[in-house]
Coordinates of C-alpha atoms (C1' of nucleotides) in Angstrom, one line a residue:
Chain A
X22 CA 3.6 -13.1 33.6
X23 CA 2.4 -14.7 30.4
X24 CA 1.6 -12.2 27.6
X25 CA -0.9 -13.4 25.0
X26 CA -1.1 -11.4 21.8
X27 CA -3.4 -12.0 18.9
X28 CA -1.6 -10.9 15.8
X29 CA -4.7 -11.3 13.7
X30 CA -6.9 -9.1 15.9
X31 CA -7.8 -5.7 14.7
X32 CA -6.8 -4.4 18.2
X33 CA -3.4 -2.8 17.9
X34 CA -0.6 -4.8 19.4
X35 CA 0.4 -2.0 21.8
X36 CA -3.2 -1.8 23.1
X37 CA -3.3 -5.5 23.7
X38 CA 0.0 -5.2 25.5
X39 CA -1.4 -2.4 27.7
X40 CA -4.5 -4.5 28.4
X41 CA -2.5 -7.5 29.4
X42 CA -0.3 -5.5 31.7
X43 CA -3.3 -3.8 33.3
X44 CA -4.9 -7.2 33.8
X45 CA -1.6 -8.4 35.3
X46 CA -1.8 -5.6 37.8
X47 CA -5.5 -6.1 38.5
X48 CA -4.8 -9.8 39.2
X49 CA -1.9 -8.9 41.4
X50 CA 0.5 -10.9 39.3
X51 CA 2.2 -7.6 39.0
X52 CA 2.6 -5.7 42.3
X53 CA 3.3 -2.0 42.8
X54 CA 7.0 -1.5 42.8
X55 CA 7.7 -4.6 40.8
X56 CA 10.0 -4.3 37.8
X57 CA 8.8 -5.0 34.3
X58 CA 11.0 -6.3 31.6
X59 CA 13.0 -3.7 29.7
X60 CA 11.6 -2.6 26.4
X61 CA 14.2 -4.5 24.6
X62 CA 13.8 -7.8 26.4
X63 CA 10.1 -7.7 26.3
X64 CA 10.1 -6.9 22.7
X65 CA 12.3 -9.8 21.9
X66 CA 10.4 -12.2 24.2
X67 CA 7.1 -11.6 22.6
X68 CA 8.5 -11.0 19.1
X69 CA 7.3 -7.5 18.4
X70 CA 8.9 -4.3 17.4
X71 CA 10.7 -2.2 20.0
X72 CA 8.5 0.8 19.1
X73 CA 5.4 -1.2 19.9
X74 CA 6.5 -2.0 23.5
X75 CA 7.8 1.5 23.9
X76 CA 4.4 2.9 22.9
X77 CA 2.6 0.7 25.3
X78 CA 4.9 1.6 28.2
X79 CA 4.7 5.3 27.4
X80 CA 0.9 5.3 27.4
X81 CA 0.8 3.2 30.6
X82 CA 3.1 5.8 32.2
X83 CA 0.9 8.7 31.0
X84 CA -2.1 7.1 32.6
X85 CA -0.1 6.5 35.8
X86 CA 0.1 2.7 35.9
X87 CA 3.8 2.5 35.6
X88 CA 6.9 4.7 36.0
X89 CA 9.8 4.7 33.6
X90 CA 13.2 5.5 35.0
X91 CA 15.9 6.0 32.5
X92 CA 18.6 3.4 32.9
X93 CA 16.9 1.8 36.0
X94 CA 14.0 0.4 34.2
X95 CA 10.2 0.2 34.3
X96 CA 8.3 -0.4 37.5
X97 CA 4.6 -0.8 38.4
X98 CA 3.8 2.5 40.0
X99 CA 4.8 2.1 43.7
X100 CA 2.7 5.1 44.7
X101 CA -0.4 3.2 43.8
X102 CA -2.7 3.1 40.9
X103 CA -4.5 6.1 39.4
X104 CA -7.9 6.7 40.9
X105 CA -11.4 7.1 39.5
X106 CA -11.1 10.5 37.8
X107 CA -13.9 12.1 35.8
X108 CA -11.9 11.6 32.6
X109 CA -11.7 7.9 33.4
X110 CA -15.4 7.7 34.1
X111 CA -16.1 9.2 30.7
X112 CA -13.8 6.8 29.0
X113 CA -15.4 3.9 30.9
X114 CA -18.9 5.0 29.9
X115 CA -17.8 5.2 26.2
X116 CA -16.4 1.7 26.4
X117 CA -19.3 0.2 28.4
X118 CA -22.4 1.7 26.8
X119 CA -21.9 0.1 23.3
X120 CA -21.3 -3.3 24.9
X121 CA -24.3 -3.1 27.1
X122 CA -26.5 -1.8 24.3
X123 CA -25.5 -4.7 22.1
X124 CA -26.2 -7.1 24.9
X125 CA -29.7 -5.7 25.3
X126 CA -30.3 -5.9 21.6
X127 CA -29.4 -9.6 21.6
X128 CA -31.8 -10.3 24.3
X129 CA -29.5 -10.6 27.3
X130 CA -31.4 -9.7 30.4
X131 CA -29.9 -7.6 33.2
X132 CA -29.2 -10.4 35.6
X133 CA -27.4 -12.4 32.9
X134 CA -25.2 -9.4 32.0
X135 CA -24.4 -8.7 35.6
X136 CA -23.6 -12.3 36.1
X137 CA -21.1 -12.2 33.2
X138 CA -19.5 -9.0 34.5
X139 CA -19.2 -10.4 38.0
X140 CA -17.7 -13.6 36.7
X141 CA -15.0 -11.7 34.8
X142 CA -14.4 -9.6 37.9
X143 CA -13.9 -12.7 40.0
X144 CA -11.8 -14.4 37.3
X145 CA -9.4 -11.6 37.2
X146 CA -9.1 -11.0 40.9
X147 CA -8.7 -14.7 41.6
X148 CA -6.1 -15.4 39.0
X149 CA -3.2 -17.3 40.6
X150 CA -0.3 -15.1 41.5
X151 CA 2.2 -17.0 39.4
X152 CA 5.4 -15.3 38.3
X153 CA 6.7 -15.7 34.9
Chain B
X21 CA -33.5 9.5 16.5
X22 CA -30.6 11.9 17.4
X23 CA -27.2 10.8 16.2
X24 CA -24.2 12.2 18.1
X25 CA -20.8 11.8 16.5
X26 CA -17.5 12.9 17.9
X27 CA -15.3 13.7 14.9
X28 CA -12.3 14.1 17.2
X29 CA -12.6 10.6 18.6
X30 CA -10.2 7.9 17.5
X31 CA -13.2 5.6 17.2
X32 CA -14.0 5.5 13.5
X33 CA -17.2 7.4 12.5
X34 CA -18.8 4.3 11.0
X35 CA -18.3 2.5 14.4
X36 CA -19.8 5.3 16.3
X37 CA -22.7 5.3 13.9
X38 CA -23.2 1.5 14.4
X39 CA -23.1 2.0 18.2
X40 CA -25.6 4.7 18.1
X41 CA -28.0 2.7 15.9
X42 CA -27.6 -0.4 18.1
X43 CA -28.3 1.7 21.2
X44 CA -31.3 3.1 19.4
X45 CA -32.6 -0.4 18.9
X46 CA -31.8 -1.4 22.4
X47 CA -33.7 1.6 23.7
X48 CA -36.6 0.9 21.5
X49 CA -36.3 4.2 19.8
X50 CA -35.9 2.1 16.7
X51 CA -38.3 -0.8 16.4
X52 CA -37.9 -3.9 14.3
X53 CA -39.4 -3.2 10.9
X54 CA -38.9 0.5 11.1
X55 CA -37.2 2.2 8.3
X56 CA -33.8 3.9 8.7
X57 CA -32.9 7.0 6.7
X58 CA -31.4 6.4 3.3
X59 CA -27.6 6.3 3.0
X60 CA -27.6 9.6 1.3
X61 CA -30.0 11.5 3.5
X62 CA -28.4 10.3 6.7
X63 CA -25.0 11.2 5.4
X64 CA -26.0 14.7 4.6
X65 CA -27.9 15.0 7.8
X66 CA -24.9 14.2 10.0
X67 CA -22.4 15.7 7.6
X68 CA -20.4 12.7 6.6
X69 CA -19.7 11.0 3.4
X70 CA -22.2 8.5 2.1
X71 CA -19.6 5.8 2.0
X72 CA -19.1 6.1 5.7
X73 CA -22.8 5.6 6.3
X74 CA -22.8 2.8 3.8
X75 CA -20.1 1.0 5.6
X76 CA -21.9 1.3 8.9
X77 CA -25.1 -0.1 7.4
X78 CA -23.3 -2.9 5.6
X79 CA -21.7 -4.0 8.8
X80 CA -24.9 -3.8 10.7
X81 CA -26.5 -5.9 8.0
X82 CA -23.7 -8.5 8.2
X83 CA -24.3 -8.8 11.9
X84 CA -28.0 -9.2 11.5
X85 CA -29.3 -6.0 13.1
X86 CA -30.8 -4.5 9.9
X87 CA -31.8 -5.5 6.5
X88 CA -30.9 -3.7 3.3
X89 CA -33.6 -4.0 0.6
X90 CA -32.3 -3.1 -2.7
X91 CA -33.8 0.2 -3.9
X92 CA -36.3 0.2 -1.1
X93 CA -34.1 1.2 1.8
X94 CA -32.9 0.0 5.1
X95 CA -35.0 -1.4 7.9
X96 CA -34.4 -2.6 11.4
X97 CA -34.5 -6.4 11.1
X98 CA -38.2 -7.3 11.4
X99 CA -37.3 -11.0 12.1
X100 CA -35.7 -10.0 15.4
X101 CA -32.2 -9.3 16.5
X102 CA -29.3 -11.7 16.3
X103 CA -28.9 -14.0 19.3
X104 CA -26.1 -14.7 21.7
X105 CA -23.7 -16.7 19.6
X106 CA -20.4 -18.1 20.7
X107 CA -18.7 -15.6 18.4
X108 CA -20.6 -12.8 20.1
X109 CA -19.6 -14.1 23.5
X110 CA -16.0 -14.0 22.6
X111 CA -16.2 -10.5 21.2
X112 CA -18.1 -9.4 24.3
X113 CA -15.4 -10.9 26.6
X114 CA -12.7 -9.2 24.6
X115 CA -14.5 -5.9 25.0
X116 CA -15.4 -6.4 28.7
X117 CA -12.2 -7.8 30.2
X118 CA -10.0 -4.8 29.7
X119 CA -12.6 -2.5 31.0
X120 CA -13.1 -4.6 34.1
X121 CA -9.4 -5.1 34.6
X122 CA -8.8 -1.3 34.5
X123 CA -11.7 -0.7 36.9
X124 CA -10.1 -3.2 39.4
X125 CA -6.7 -1.5 39.0
X126 CA -8.2 1.8 39.8
X127 CA -9.7 0.4 43.0
X128 CA -13.3 0.1 41.9
X129 CA -14.9 -2.7 44.0
X130 CA -17.3 -5.2 42.5
X131 CA -20.5 -3.7 43.9
X132 CA -19.6 -0.3 42.5
X133 CA -18.8 -1.7 39.0
X134 CA -22.0 -3.7 39.0
X135 CA -23.9 -0.7 40.0
X136 CA -22.5 1.3 37.1
X137 CA -23.3 -1.5 34.6
X138 CA -26.8 -1.8 36.0
X139 CA -27.3 2.0 35.8
X140 CA -26.3 2.1 32.1
X141 CA -28.5 -0.9 31.4
X142 CA -31.5 0.9 33.0
X143 CA -30.6 4.2 31.3
X144 CA -30.6 2.6 27.9
X145 CA -33.8 0.5 28.4
X146 CA -35.7 3.3 29.9
X147 CA -34.9 6.0 27.4
X148 CA -38.1 7.7 26.3
X149 CA -39.4 6.6 22.9
X150 CA -39.1 10.0 21.3
X151 CA -38.9 10.4 17.6
X152 CA -36.6 12.8 16.0
Chain C
X10 CA -46.5 -22.7 -10.5
X11 CA -45.4 -21.2 -7.2
X12 CA -42.9 -18.4 -7.4
X13 CA -40.6 -17.9 -4.5
X14 CA -38.8 -14.6 -4.3
X15 CA -36.3 -13.5 -1.6
X16 CA -36.6 -9.8 -1.3
X17 CA -33.6 -9.6 0.9
X18 CA -31.3 -11.4 -1.4
X19 CA -28.7 -9.5 -3.3
X20 CA -29.8 -11.3 -6.5
X21 CA -32.0 -8.9 -8.5
X22 CA -35.7 -9.8 -8.4
X23 CA -35.8 -10.1 -12.2
X24 CA -33.0 -12.6 -12.1
X25 CA -34.7 -14.7 -9.4
X26 CA -37.9 -14.6 -11.5
X27 CA -36.0 -15.8 -14.6
X28 CA -34.4 -18.6 -12.6
X29 CA -37.8 -19.7 -11.2
X30 CA -39.3 -19.8 -14.6
X31 CA -36.4 -21.7 -16.1
X32 CA -36.6 -24.1 -13.2
X33 CA -40.3 -24.4 -13.9
X34 CA -39.6 -25.4 -17.5
X35 CA -36.8 -27.7 -16.5
X36 CA -39.1 -29.5 -14.1
X37 CA -41.9 -29.7 -16.7
X38 CA -44.2 -27.7 -14.5
X39 CA -44.3 -25.4 -17.5
X40 CA -44.5 -27.1 -20.9
X41 CA -43.6 -25.7 -24.3
X42 CA -46.7 -23.9 -25.7
X43 CA -48.1 -23.3 -22.2
X44 CA -49.2 -19.7 -21.4
X45 CA -47.5 -17.7 -18.7
X46 CA -49.4 -15.1 -16.7
X47 CA -49.5 -11.6 -18.3
X48 CA -46.9 -9.1 -17.1
X49 CA -49.6 -7.3 -15.2
X50 CA -51.2 -10.3 -13.4
X51 CA -47.9 -11.8 -12.5
X52 CA -46.6 -8.6 -11.2
X53 CA -49.6 -8.1 -9.0
X54 CA -49.6 -11.8 -7.9
X55 CA -46.1 -11.7 -6.6
X56 CA -46.1 -8.1 -5.5
X57 CA -43.4 -6.6 -7.7
X58 CA -43.2 -3.8 -10.1
X59 CA -44.4 -4.2 -13.7
X60 CA -41.0 -3.3 -15.1
X61 CA -39.4 -6.1 -13.1
X62 CA -41.6 -8.8 -14.6
X63 CA -41.2 -7.2 -18.0
X64 CA -37.5 -7.3 -17.8
X65 CA -37.5 -10.9 -16.8
X66 CA -39.8 -11.8 -19.7
X67 CA -37.8 -9.8 -22.2
X68 CA -34.6 -11.4 -21.2
X69 CA -36.1 -14.9 -21.3
X70 CA -37.4 -14.1 -24.8
X71 CA -33.9 -12.9 -25.9
X72 CA -32.5 -16.2 -24.7
X73 CA -35.2 -18.1 -26.5
X74 CA -37.0 -19.6 -23.6
X75 CA -40.3 -17.9 -24.2
X76 CA -42.2 -16.0 -26.9
X77 CA -44.0 -12.7 -26.4
X78 CA -46.9 -12.1 -28.6
X79 CA -48.4 -8.7 -28.4
X80 CA -52.0 -8.9 -27.2
X81 CA -52.0 -12.7 -27.1
X82 CA -49.6 -13.1 -24.2
X83 CA -46.6 -15.0 -23.2
X84 CA -45.9 -18.6 -24.0
X85 CA -43.1 -21.1 -23.2
X86 CA -41.4 -21.4 -26.6
X87 CA -43.4 -24.1 -28.4
X88 CA -40.5 -24.6 -30.9
X89 CA -38.4 -26.1 -28.1
X90 CA -35.7 -24.7 -25.9
X91 CA -32.5 -23.1 -27.0
X92 CA -29.7 -25.5 -27.4
X93 CA -26.2 -25.8 -26.1
X94 CA -24.5 -22.9 -27.9
X95 CA -20.8 -21.9 -27.5
X96 CA -22.1 -18.7 -25.8
X97 CA -24.0 -20.7 -23.4
X98 CA -21.1 -23.0 -22.7
X99 CA -19.0 -20.0 -21.8
X100 CA -21.6 -18.6 -19.6
X101 CA -22.0 -21.9 -17.9
X102 CA -18.2 -22.2 -17.3
X103 CA -18.2 -18.7 -15.9
X104 CA -20.9 -19.7 -13.4
X105 CA -19.6 -23.1 -12.6
X106 CA -15.9 -22.6 -12.1
X107 CA -16.1 -20.3 -9.1
X108 CA -18.6 -22.6 -7.4
X109 CA -16.4 -25.6 -8.0
X110 CA -13.2 -23.8 -7.0
X111 CA -14.8 -22.7 -3.7
X112 CA -16.0 -26.3 -3.1
X113 CA -12.5 -27.5 -3.6
X114 CA -11.0 -24.9 -1.2
X115 CA -13.5 -26.0 1.5
X116 CA -12.3 -29.5 1.2
X117 CA -15.2 -31.0 -0.7
X118 CA -14.0 -34.0 -2.7
X119 CA -15.0 -34.7 -6.3
X120 CA -17.5 -37.5 -5.4
X121 CA -19.3 -35.4 -2.9
X122 CA -19.6 -32.5 -5.3
X123 CA -20.9 -34.7 -8.1
X124 CA -23.3 -36.3 -5.6
X125 CA -24.7 -32.8 -4.8
X126 CA -25.0 -31.8 -8.5
X127 CA -26.7 -35.1 -9.2
X128 CA -29.1 -34.7 -6.4
X129 CA -30.1 -31.2 -7.5
X130 CA -30.5 -32.5 -11.1
X131 CA -32.8 -35.3 -9.8
X132 CA -34.7 -33.0 -7.5
X133 CA -35.5 -30.6 -10.4
X134 CA -36.4 -33.2 -12.9
X135 CA -38.5 -35.1 -10.5
X136 CA -40.5 -32.2 -9.1
X137 CA -44.2 -33.0 -9.2
X138 CA -46.0 -31.6 -12.2
X139 CA -48.5 -29.5 -10.2
X140 CA -50.2 -26.6 -11.9
X141 CA -50.6 -23.3 -10.1
Chain D
X8 CA -0.4 -16.0 -10.1
X9 CA -2.0 -14.5 -13.2
X10 CA -5.1 -12.5 -12.6
X11 CA -7.6 -12.1 -15.4
X12 CA -10.3 -9.5 -15.1
X13 CA -13.1 -8.7 -17.6
X14 CA -13.8 -5.1 -17.2
X15 CA -16.9 -5.4 -19.4
X16 CA -18.5 -8.1 -17.4
X17 CA -21.4 -7.3 -15.2
X18 CA -19.7 -9.3 -12.4
X19 CA -18.2 -6.7 -10.1
X20 CA -14.4 -6.5 -10.3
X21 CA -14.0 -7.3 -6.6
X22 CA -16.0 -10.5 -7.1
X23 CA -13.9 -11.6 -10.1
X24 CA -10.9 -10.9 -8.0
X25 CA -12.2 -13.0 -5.1
X26 CA -13.0 -15.8 -7.5
X27 CA -9.6 -15.8 -9.1
X28 CA -7.9 -15.9 -5.7
X29 CA -10.2 -18.7 -4.5
X30 CA -9.4 -20.6 -7.7
X31 CA -5.7 -19.9 -7.1
X32 CA -6.0 -21.5 -3.7
X33 CA -8.0 -24.4 -5.0
X34 CA -5.4 -25.1 -7.6
X35 CA -2.6 -24.8 -5.0
X36 CA -1.0 -22.0 -6.9
X37 CA -1.5 -20.2 -3.6
X38 CA -0.6 -22.2 -0.6
X39 CA -1.8 -21.5 3.0
X40 CA 0.6 -19.2 4.7
X41 CA 1.7 -17.7 1.4
X42 CA 1.7 -13.9 1.1
X43 CA -0.5 -12.1 -1.4
X44 CA 0.5 -8.8 -2.9
X45 CA -0.2 -5.7 -1.0
X46 CA -3.5 -3.9 -1.7
X47 CA -1.6 -1.1 -3.5
X48 CA 0.7 -3.2 -5.5
X49 CA -2.0 -5.6 -6.7
X50 CA -4.2 -2.7 -7.5
X51 CA -1.6 -1.1 -9.7
X52 CA -0.6 -4.4 -11.2
X53 CA -4.1 -5.1 -12.4
X54 CA -5.0 -1.5 -13.1
X55 CA -7.8 -1.0 -10.6
X56 CA -8.4 1.2 -7.7
X57 CA -6.9 0.1 -4.3
X58 CA -10.4 0.2 -2.8
X59 CA -11.5 -2.4 -5.1
X60 CA -8.7 -4.8 -4.1
X61 CA -9.3 -3.8 -0.5
X62 CA -13.0 -4.8 -0.8
X63 CA -12.1 -8.2 -2.3
X64 CA -9.5 -8.8 0.4
X65 CA -11.8 -7.8 3.2
X66 CA -14.6 -10.1 2.0
X67 CA -12.1 -13.0 1.6
X68 CA -11.0 -12.4 5.1
X69 CA -14.6 -12.4 6.4
X70 CA -15.2 -15.7 4.8
X71 CA -12.0 -17.1 6.3
X72 CA -9.9 -17.6 3.1
X73 CA -7.2 -15.2 4.0
X74 CA -5.8 -13.3 7.0
X75 CA -5.0 -9.6 7.0
X76 CA -2.2 -8.7 9.3
X77 CA -2.0 -5.1 10.1
X78 CA 1.0 -3.5 8.5
X79 CA 2.4 -6.9 7.6
X80 CA 0.3 -7.8 4.7
X81 CA -2.1 -10.4 3.5
X82 CA -1.7 -14.2 3.7
X83 CA -3.6 -17.2 2.6
X84 CA -5.1 -18.5 5.8
X85 CA -2.4 -20.8 7.3
X86 CA -4.9 -22.4 9.7
X87 CA -6.6 -23.9 6.7
X88 CA -9.7 -23.1 4.7
X89 CA -13.2 -22.6 6.0
X90 CA -15.2 -25.8 6.1
X91 CA -18.6 -26.8 4.7
X92 CA -21.0 -24.8 6.9
X93 CA -24.8 -24.8 6.5
X94 CA -24.5 -21.2 5.3
X95 CA -22.1 -22.3 2.7
X96 CA -24.4 -25.1 1.6
X97 CA -27.3 -22.7 1.2
X98 CA -25.1 -20.4 -0.9
X99 CA -23.9 -23.2 -3.0
X100 CA -27.4 -24.5 -3.6
X101 CA -28.5 -21.0 -4.6
X102 CA -25.6 -20.8 -7.1
X103 CA -25.9 -24.3 -8.4
X104 CA -29.7 -24.8 -8.9
X105 CA -30.2 -22.1 -11.6
X106 CA -27.2 -23.4 -13.5
X107 CA -28.5 -26.9 -13.4
X108 CA -32.0 -25.9 -14.2
X109 CA -30.8 -24.1 -17.3
X110 CA -28.7 -27.0 -18.4
X111 CA -31.7 -29.3 -18.1
X112 CA -33.8 -26.8 -20.1
X113 CA -31.3 -26.8 -22.9
X114 CA -31.4 -30.6 -23.1
X115 CA -28.2 -31.4 -21.3
X116 CA -28.5 -34.9 -19.8
X117 CA -27.2 -35.8 -16.4
X118 CA -24.2 -37.7 -17.6
X119 CA -23.1 -34.8 -19.7
X120 CA -23.5 -32.3 -16.9
X121 CA -21.6 -34.4 -14.5
X122 CA -18.9 -34.9 -17.0
X123 CA -18.5 -31.1 -17.3
X124 CA -18.5 -30.5 -13.6
X125 CA -15.9 -33.3 -13.2
X126 CA -13.7 -31.9 -16.0
X127 CA -13.7 -28.4 -14.4
X128 CA -12.9 -30.0 -11.0
X129 CA -10.0 -31.9 -12.6
X130 CA -8.8 -28.8 -14.5
X131 CA -8.7 -26.7 -11.4
X132 CA -7.0 -29.3 -9.2
X133 CA -4.5 -30.3 -11.8
X134 CA -3.4 -26.8 -12.8
X135 CA 0.4 -26.6 -12.8
X136 CA 1.9 -24.9 -9.8
X137 CA 3.5 -22.1 -11.7
X138 CA 4.5 -19.0 -10.0
X139 CA 4.0 -15.6 -11.7
Chain E
dG16 C1' -34.7 7.8 -5.7
dT17 C1' -32.4 3.7 -3.8
dG18 C1' -28.2 1.1 -2.9
dG19 C1' -23.9 -0.8 -5.4
dT20 C1' -19.7 -0.1 -7.6
dC21 C1' -15.6 2.2 -9.0
dT22 C1' -12.2 5.9 -9.2
dA23 C1' -9.0 9.3 -7.2
dG24 C1' -6.7 11.2 -3.8
dA25 C1' -5.8 12.2 1.0
dC26 C1' -4.3 11.4 5.9
dC27 C1' -3.5 8.4 9.7
dA28 C1' -2.1 4.4 12.7
dC29 C1' 0.9 0.8 13.1
dC30 C1' 5.2 -1.5 12.9
Chain F
dG24 C1' 5.5 0.6 3.5
dT25 C1' 1.2 -1.6 5.2
dG26 C1' -3.8 -1.5 5.8
dG27 C1' -7.7 1.6 7.6
dT28 C1' -10.5 5.5 7.2
dC29 C1' -12.6 9.3 5.0
dT30 C1' -13.9 12.5 1.4
dA31 C1' -15.6 13.7 -3.3
dG32 C1' -17.7 12.7 -7.2
dA33 C1' -19.3 9.6 -10.8
dC34 C1' -22.1 6.0 -13.2
dC35 C1' -25.1 2.1 -13.0
dA36 C1' -28.8 -1.4 -11.8
dC37 C1' -33.0 -1.8 -9.9
dT38 C1' -37.7 -0.6 -8.8

DNA sequence: GTGGTCTAGACCACC
DNA sequence: GTGGTCTAGACCACT
């Protein structure tokens, strides 16, 4: 899978990394049970610090997206993804509301906004299953 | 308008403030041309430093949501809100994609996601015009 | 003469006022010996505070552009404009250098910059001598 | 590069700093991709508060002259300088007109003014590439 | 009284 | 060690 990082963004690298991996799973480029690169190799591949990759992996593990086995490596959680918990719903609301509010301010009507969300949804789910 | 801040959140206070004000405008609790509290009074009202409020106001001004008139105070931009610029679209995509990707991972189908977005849209636009 | 003020600009009103009057003199819309409106009437005409107009007039007087006669009013200096003093040259350099440096940074070549300066020069000196 | 600040000037320190850095770029004393001192070291070097330097850097970043990489430092924008946008042209006019108008008032003819502008242009572009 | 600027000093996130 | 954020408190320019 191709990882794209924007070193100039104000979004922390480890967050971008998490997002990319989550999008990889969502698009089925990464399947449950599939191995991810080791912390070391990924870090050297994308040219970031070990700690940064480690932090991303640790947080993904905490949220249940991946499992980290000492010595054996990192796999996409073979037991399936975490579900829609109340905690997640709150987090999602906190992320979504400001985006929606700004869209309203800027004069985007509901149909247009839904069209955009739908198109991203389709774009992600229809991404080609290429392996990197 | 009632401002709610979460001092424990990792979202900077000035960002929370910006979001609240933008949602206030989106919900028409704040109308174009309406005055916002002065930096100092708002700061003391919500119990933060005046520089924090100042930063939120300055950023909102840069994005075109409000105007800051020297020595007269701060008003919601009476010339209307900023439009849907390419810059904004990129920012919106960067905000939206990770949220959508995580929703997909967690097994939320498209209809459910659109339902949620729509319900927030309605919730914001239909908030009662109460003054605080 | 028509005075245009931008209340949203970060340039102080009194400075804008000074600039407008200086441009009025430069364009010969205001001739040496000609009377300017009183502080009171100008202030009410353009909708600003008395003190603001007063400050602009006082500074213009200090620089030698106008004379203020108690009771009789304010006139464009009939003895002619101030000349090109060393002080003025320093001020001009301080104003000009940053503008030129930024133009260079943005890739504006010398001919283009000179063309722009020349066009403003012409625009000001050729403004119609209308009276307001 | 040598930074000169006038603490007595009514021009804010952060603005003077911005101007100096822009002139440094214009004169090629600072090349795209080159690192600038850290906020803290520059602040202590020139004897101002780190917030003042931070403000200058942040504004320069917003205008596209520099990039701020989290935890890595500040570099002159390696992707090149911002171009000549309509916004910039308006700003430039607002800066230039008053200077030109005053020059006209004081009896400076067009040739003389153009000569001065040209000489500053040459002075900036021909500054020796000395490192400090 | 308003926002703008500056200082001083602290803690945190990131790498 | 880097920038980012927040606090506290001061002075100033402007209206």
